[in-house]
């Protein structure tokens, strides 16, 4: 197939869950199909990111785009000016006449079989494009994340803003999903949410995937001092909230009983997260070249997410390394795991701390959970299998679209009476 893929940002380096998912799938799809990628480019981007993308696909088209630094004065000005807009801020900032024209130009030049939009936000540029079928690759149910975020926001102003944004996101998410011929989700839970919230049933889920050769158990690296590890991109609000909860409410409860430390591993920590390193027993690493040494020495990997969506690739990576994971129910949402068998689930700071303390004192149970977690990862899917499922879904959709078009042409207009 000839596939035209719209990507909001370069997916290298693959250091976030979304980038990992996109890059692994695209690398496989490009081996089987002729793939053109259209991507936004900001002045801050490293040219090497695009060189690697260009080596992956048949053709790469870059469209200039201005990225406002998060938490800057200009960022908050943009948030304020977006309030009257019917579009949520995260969608509005990707609306681009230049990208829309580039996509139309590509469609005029080449008879593409399929358009794939990676993530919801840039889909604003695809709704009216003259190509069928169109596939929306949804990494999360975005409105659900924002609604959960509103519930846990600390200030009244933040709660009001997030509730309004959740409403805008729900309207746009429903509109976009219905404008595309198919939505590929990252979990069956998300498929059910799309059906329940929007009445959208043309969805399917790609399987969970992890590289179990790269992420292998190294139990001998576990340190002597009890160490908790949180792994995740620190420029994502759900992770910032989780780390704040760990530092303020969970870790103090744990340290009253066990002298545990917390290591937060993840890219781009904001000042509020970096400041947590001033507290006893907390280390903030920032960006690291390889997360495996941190996972290997962890006594427990902790995931106290209170909102979020999609699949938690970082949890599956920890499981593949045979690490015991303690997560909230929401934190493990979308993963094929069972509480007490291959993961420990606990909700609320007090209960979460109790489970952490219990497991830190019980190495045998930690090992049992870690071994079962590794087996669950082995029983899952490789990225090749996940990409094959993605490809098969797209191929079937293209065939159905062609068959429908042929049927329409062959039937012709009704005969005059």
mmCIF file of C-alpha atoms in Angstrom, residues 100-248:
data_model
loop_
_atom_site.group_PDB
_atom_site.id
_atom_site.type_symbol
_atom_site.label_atom_id
_atom_site.label_comp_id
_atom_site.label_asym_id
_atom_site.label_seq_id
_atom_site.Cartn_x
_atom_site.Cartn_y
_atom_site.Cartn_z
ATOM 1 C CA UNK A 100 -3.375 21.227 5.096
ATOM 2 C CA UNK A 101 -2.072 22.546 1.787
ATOM 3 C CA UNK A 102 0.962 20.231 1.906
ATOM 4 C CA UNK A 103 -1.298 17.231 2.471
ATOM 5 C CA UNK A 104 -3.588 18.253 -0.399
ATOM 6 C CA UNK A 105 -0.550 18.691 -2.644
ATOM 7 C CA UNK A 106 0.728 15.222 -1.763
ATOM 8 C CA UNK A 107 -2.691 13.733 -2.496
ATOM 9 C CA UNK A 108 -2.763 15.452 -5.902
ATOM 10 C CA UNK A 109 0.705 14.116 -6.749
ATOM 11 C CA UNK A 110 0.344 10.511 -5.584
ATOM 12 C CA UNK A 111 -2.576 8.051 -5.505
ATOM 13 C CA UNK A 112 -2.278 7.069 -1.841
ATOM 14 C CA UNK A 113 -4.313 4.094 -0.685
ATOM 15 C CA UNK A 114 -4.664 5.271 2.881
ATOM 16 C CA UNK A 115 -4.122 8.222 5.205
ATOM 17 C CA UNK A 116 -3.103 7.607 8.820
ATOM 18 C CA UNK A 117 -3.158 10.408 11.396
ATOM 19 C CA UNK A 118 -0.940 9.707 14.406
ATOM 20 C CA UNK A 119 -2.559 11.194 17.555
ATOM 21 C CA UNK A 120 -5.780 13.155 17.824
ATOM 22 C CA UNK A 121 -4.351 16.678 17.910
ATOM 23 C CA UNK A 122 -3.192 17.057 14.267
ATOM 24 C CA UNK A 123 -6.392 15.417 13.009
ATOM 25 C CA UNK A 124 -7.850 18.928 12.662
ATOM 26 C CA UNK A 125 -5.852 19.096 9.413
ATOM 27 C CA UNK A 126 -7.328 15.861 8.000
ATOM 28 C CA UNK A 127 -11.077 16.095 8.508
ATOM 29 C CA UNK A 128 -11.919 17.411 5.031
ATOM 30 C CA UNK A 129 -9.142 15.830 2.987
ATOM 31 C CA UNK A 130 -10.354 14.122 -0.218
ATOM 32 C CA UNK A 131 -9.079 10.634 0.533
ATOM 33 C CA UNK A 132 -10.678 7.465 1.801
ATOM 34 C CA UNK A 133 -10.084 5.527 3.856
ATOM 35 C CA UNK A 134 -8.659 7.595 6.701
ATOM 36 C CA UNK A 135 -7.397 6.002 9.931
ATOM 37 C CA UNK A 136 -6.976 7.798 13.250
ATOM 38 C CA UNK A 137 -4.338 6.246 15.519
ATOM 39 C CA UNK A 138 -5.485 7.183 19.017
ATOM 40 C CA UNK A 139 -2.872 6.767 21.751
ATOM 41 C CA UNK A 140 -5.360 7.856 24.430
ATOM 42 C CA UNK A 141 -8.964 8.878 24.878
ATOM 43 C CA UNK A 142 -7.949 12.481 25.370
ATOM 44 C CA UNK A 143 -11.152 13.883 26.879
ATOM 45 C CA UNK A 144 -11.147 11.176 29.548
ATOM 46 C CA UNK A 145 -7.631 12.159 30.622
ATOM 47 C CA UNK A 146 -8.567 15.825 30.880
ATOM 48 C CA UNK A 147 -11.731 15.062 32.866
ATOM 49 C CA UNK A 148 -9.718 12.999 35.362
ATOM 50 C CA UNK A 149 -7.164 15.786 35.522
ATOM 51 C CA UNK A 150 -9.907 18.244 36.467
ATOM 52 C CA UNK A 151 -10.936 15.994 39.348
ATOM 53 C CA UNK A 152 -7.454 16.091 40.883
ATOM 54 C CA UNK A 153 -6.505 19.710 40.087
ATOM 55 C CA UNK A 154 -5.427 21.574 43.207
ATOM 56 C CA UNK A 155 -6.841 25.034 42.465
ATOM 57 C CA UNK A 156 -10.354 26.129 41.543
ATOM 58 C CA UNK A 157 -9.030 27.935 38.460
ATOM 59 C CA UNK A 158 -7.294 24.770 37.243
ATOM 60 C CA UNK A 159 -10.407 22.669 37.829
ATOM 61 C CA UNK A 160 -12.541 25.130 35.856
ATOM 62 C CA UNK A 161 -10.025 25.257 32.999
ATOM 63 C CA UNK A 162 -9.599 21.487 32.766
ATOM 64 C CA UNK A 163 -13.356 20.884 32.883
ATOM 65 C CA UNK A 164 -13.898 23.335 30.050
ATOM 66 C CA UNK A 165 -11.044 21.786 28.083
ATOM 67 C CA UNK A 166 -12.402 18.275 28.703
ATOM 68 C CA UNK A 167 -15.754 19.384 27.257
ATOM 69 C CA UNK A 168 -14.022 20.864 24.185
ATOM 70 C CA UNK A 169 -11.901 17.749 23.766
ATOM 71 C CA UNK A 170 -14.943 15.493 23.975
ATOM 72 C CA UNK A 171 -16.710 17.474 21.236
ATOM 73 C CA UNK A 172 -13.669 17.420 18.960
ATOM 74 C CA UNK A 173 -12.760 13.810 19.727
ATOM 75 C CA UNK A 174 -16.263 12.668 18.788
ATOM 76 C CA UNK A 175 -16.214 14.792 15.630
ATOM 77 C CA UNK A 176 -12.797 13.526 14.553
ATOM 78 C CA UNK A 177 -13.543 9.874 15.292
ATOM 79 C CA UNK A 178 -16.695 10.037 13.178
ATOM 80 C CA UNK A 179 -14.845 11.770 10.327
ATOM 81 C CA UNK A 180 -12.337 8.922 10.075
ATOM 82 C CA UNK A 181 -13.200 5.533 8.631
ATOM 83 C CA UNK A 182 -11.492 3.657 11.460
ATOM 84 C CA UNK A 183 -9.862 4.407 14.819
ATOM 85 C CA UNK A 184 -7.011 2.244 16.049
ATOM 86 C CA UNK A 185 -6.757 2.374 19.836
ATOM 87 C CA UNK A 186 -4.080 1.043 22.165
ATOM 88 C CA UNK A 187 -6.334 -0.953 24.489
ATOM 89 C CA UNK A 188 -9.717 -2.654 24.518
ATOM 90 C CA UNK A 189 -10.643 -0.375 27.423
ATOM 91 C CA UNK A 190 -10.199 2.630 25.148
ATOM 92 C CA UNK A 191 -12.337 0.981 22.446
ATOM 93 C CA UNK A 192 -15.142 0.555 24.974
ATOM 94 C CA UNK A 193 -14.786 4.159 26.095
ATOM 95 C CA UNK A 194 -15.068 5.397 22.499
ATOM 96 C CA UNK A 195 -18.259 3.367 22.084
ATOM 97 C CA UNK A 196 -19.792 4.438 25.387
ATOM 98 C CA UNK A 197 -18.815 8.121 25.231
ATOM 99 C CA UNK A 198 -19.229 8.874 21.530
ATOM 100 C CA UNK A 199 -21.170 6.017 19.985
ATOM 101 C CA UNK A 200 -18.082 5.239 17.885
ATOM 102 C CA UNK A 201 -17.825 1.528 17.148
ATOM 103 C CA UNK A 202 -15.436 1.478 14.152
ATOM 104 C CA UNK A 203 -12.454 0.853 16.419
ATOM 105 C CA UNK A 204 -9.912 -1.868 17.071
ATOM 106 C CA UNK A 205 -6.997 -2.241 19.481
ATOM 107 C CA UNK A 206 -3.420 -3.094 18.636
ATOM 108 C CA UNK A 207 -1.760 -5.488 21.090
ATOM 109 C CA UNK A 208 0.600 -4.530 23.879
ATOM 110 C CA UNK A 209 4.224 -4.876 22.766
ATOM 111 C CA UNK A 210 7.648 -4.792 24.366
ATOM 112 C CA UNK A 211 11.132 -5.852 23.288
ATOM 113 C CA UNK A 212 11.757 -8.707 25.733
ATOM 114 C CA UNK A 213 15.294 -9.257 24.435
ATOM 115 C CA UNK A 214 16.290 -5.659 25.158
ATOM 116 C CA UNK A 215 14.447 -5.554 28.482
ATOM 117 C CA UNK A 216 15.745 -8.652 30.265
ATOM 118 C CA UNK A 217 15.880 -9.505 33.987
ATOM 119 C CA UNK A 218 19.048 -8.530 35.851
ATOM 120 C CA UNK A 219 18.110 -9.474 39.441
ATOM 121 C CA UNK A 220 21.701 -9.447 40.616
ATOM 122 C CA UNK A 221 21.739 -5.658 40.155
ATOM 123 C CA UNK A 222 19.126 -5.039 42.856
ATOM 124 C CA UNK A 223 20.755 -2.795 45.443
ATOM 125 C CA UNK A 224 20.859 -3.391 49.197
ATOM 126 C CA UNK A 225 19.004 -0.228 50.213
ATOM 127 C CA UNK A 226 15.268 -0.360 49.398
ATOM 128 C CA UNK A 227 14.787 1.725 46.247
ATOM 129 C CA UNK A 228 11.555 2.744 44.572
ATOM 130 C CA UNK A 229 11.724 3.790 40.927
ATOM 131 C CA UNK A 230 9.226 5.875 38.991
ATOM 132 C CA UNK A 231 9.755 5.832 35.237
ATOM 133 C CA UNK A 232 8.049 8.179 32.798
ATOM 134 C CA UNK A 233 8.278 11.373 30.761
ATOM 135 C CA UNK A 234 8.206 14.238 33.215
ATOM 136 C CA UNK A 235 6.791 16.749 30.746
ATOM 137 C CA UNK A 236 3.461 14.844 30.881
ATOM 138 C CA UNK A 237 1.043 16.162 33.498
ATOM 139 C CA UNK A 238 -0.222 12.766 34.739
ATOM 140 C CA UNK A 239 3.371 11.800 35.562
ATOM 141 C CA UNK A 240 4.044 15.120 37.291
ATOM 142 C CA UNK A 241 0.945 14.607 39.424
ATOM 143 C CA UNK A 242 1.992 11.041 40.283
ATOM 144 C CA UNK A 243 5.491 12.087 41.347
ATOM 145 C CA UNK A 244 4.107 14.935 43.443
ATOM 146 C CA UNK A 245 1.790 12.459 45.172
ATOM 147 C CA UNK A 246 4.698 10.081 45.764
ATOM 148 C CA UNK A 247 6.841 12.781 47.325
ATOM 149 C CA UNK A 248 4.182 14.424 49.469
#
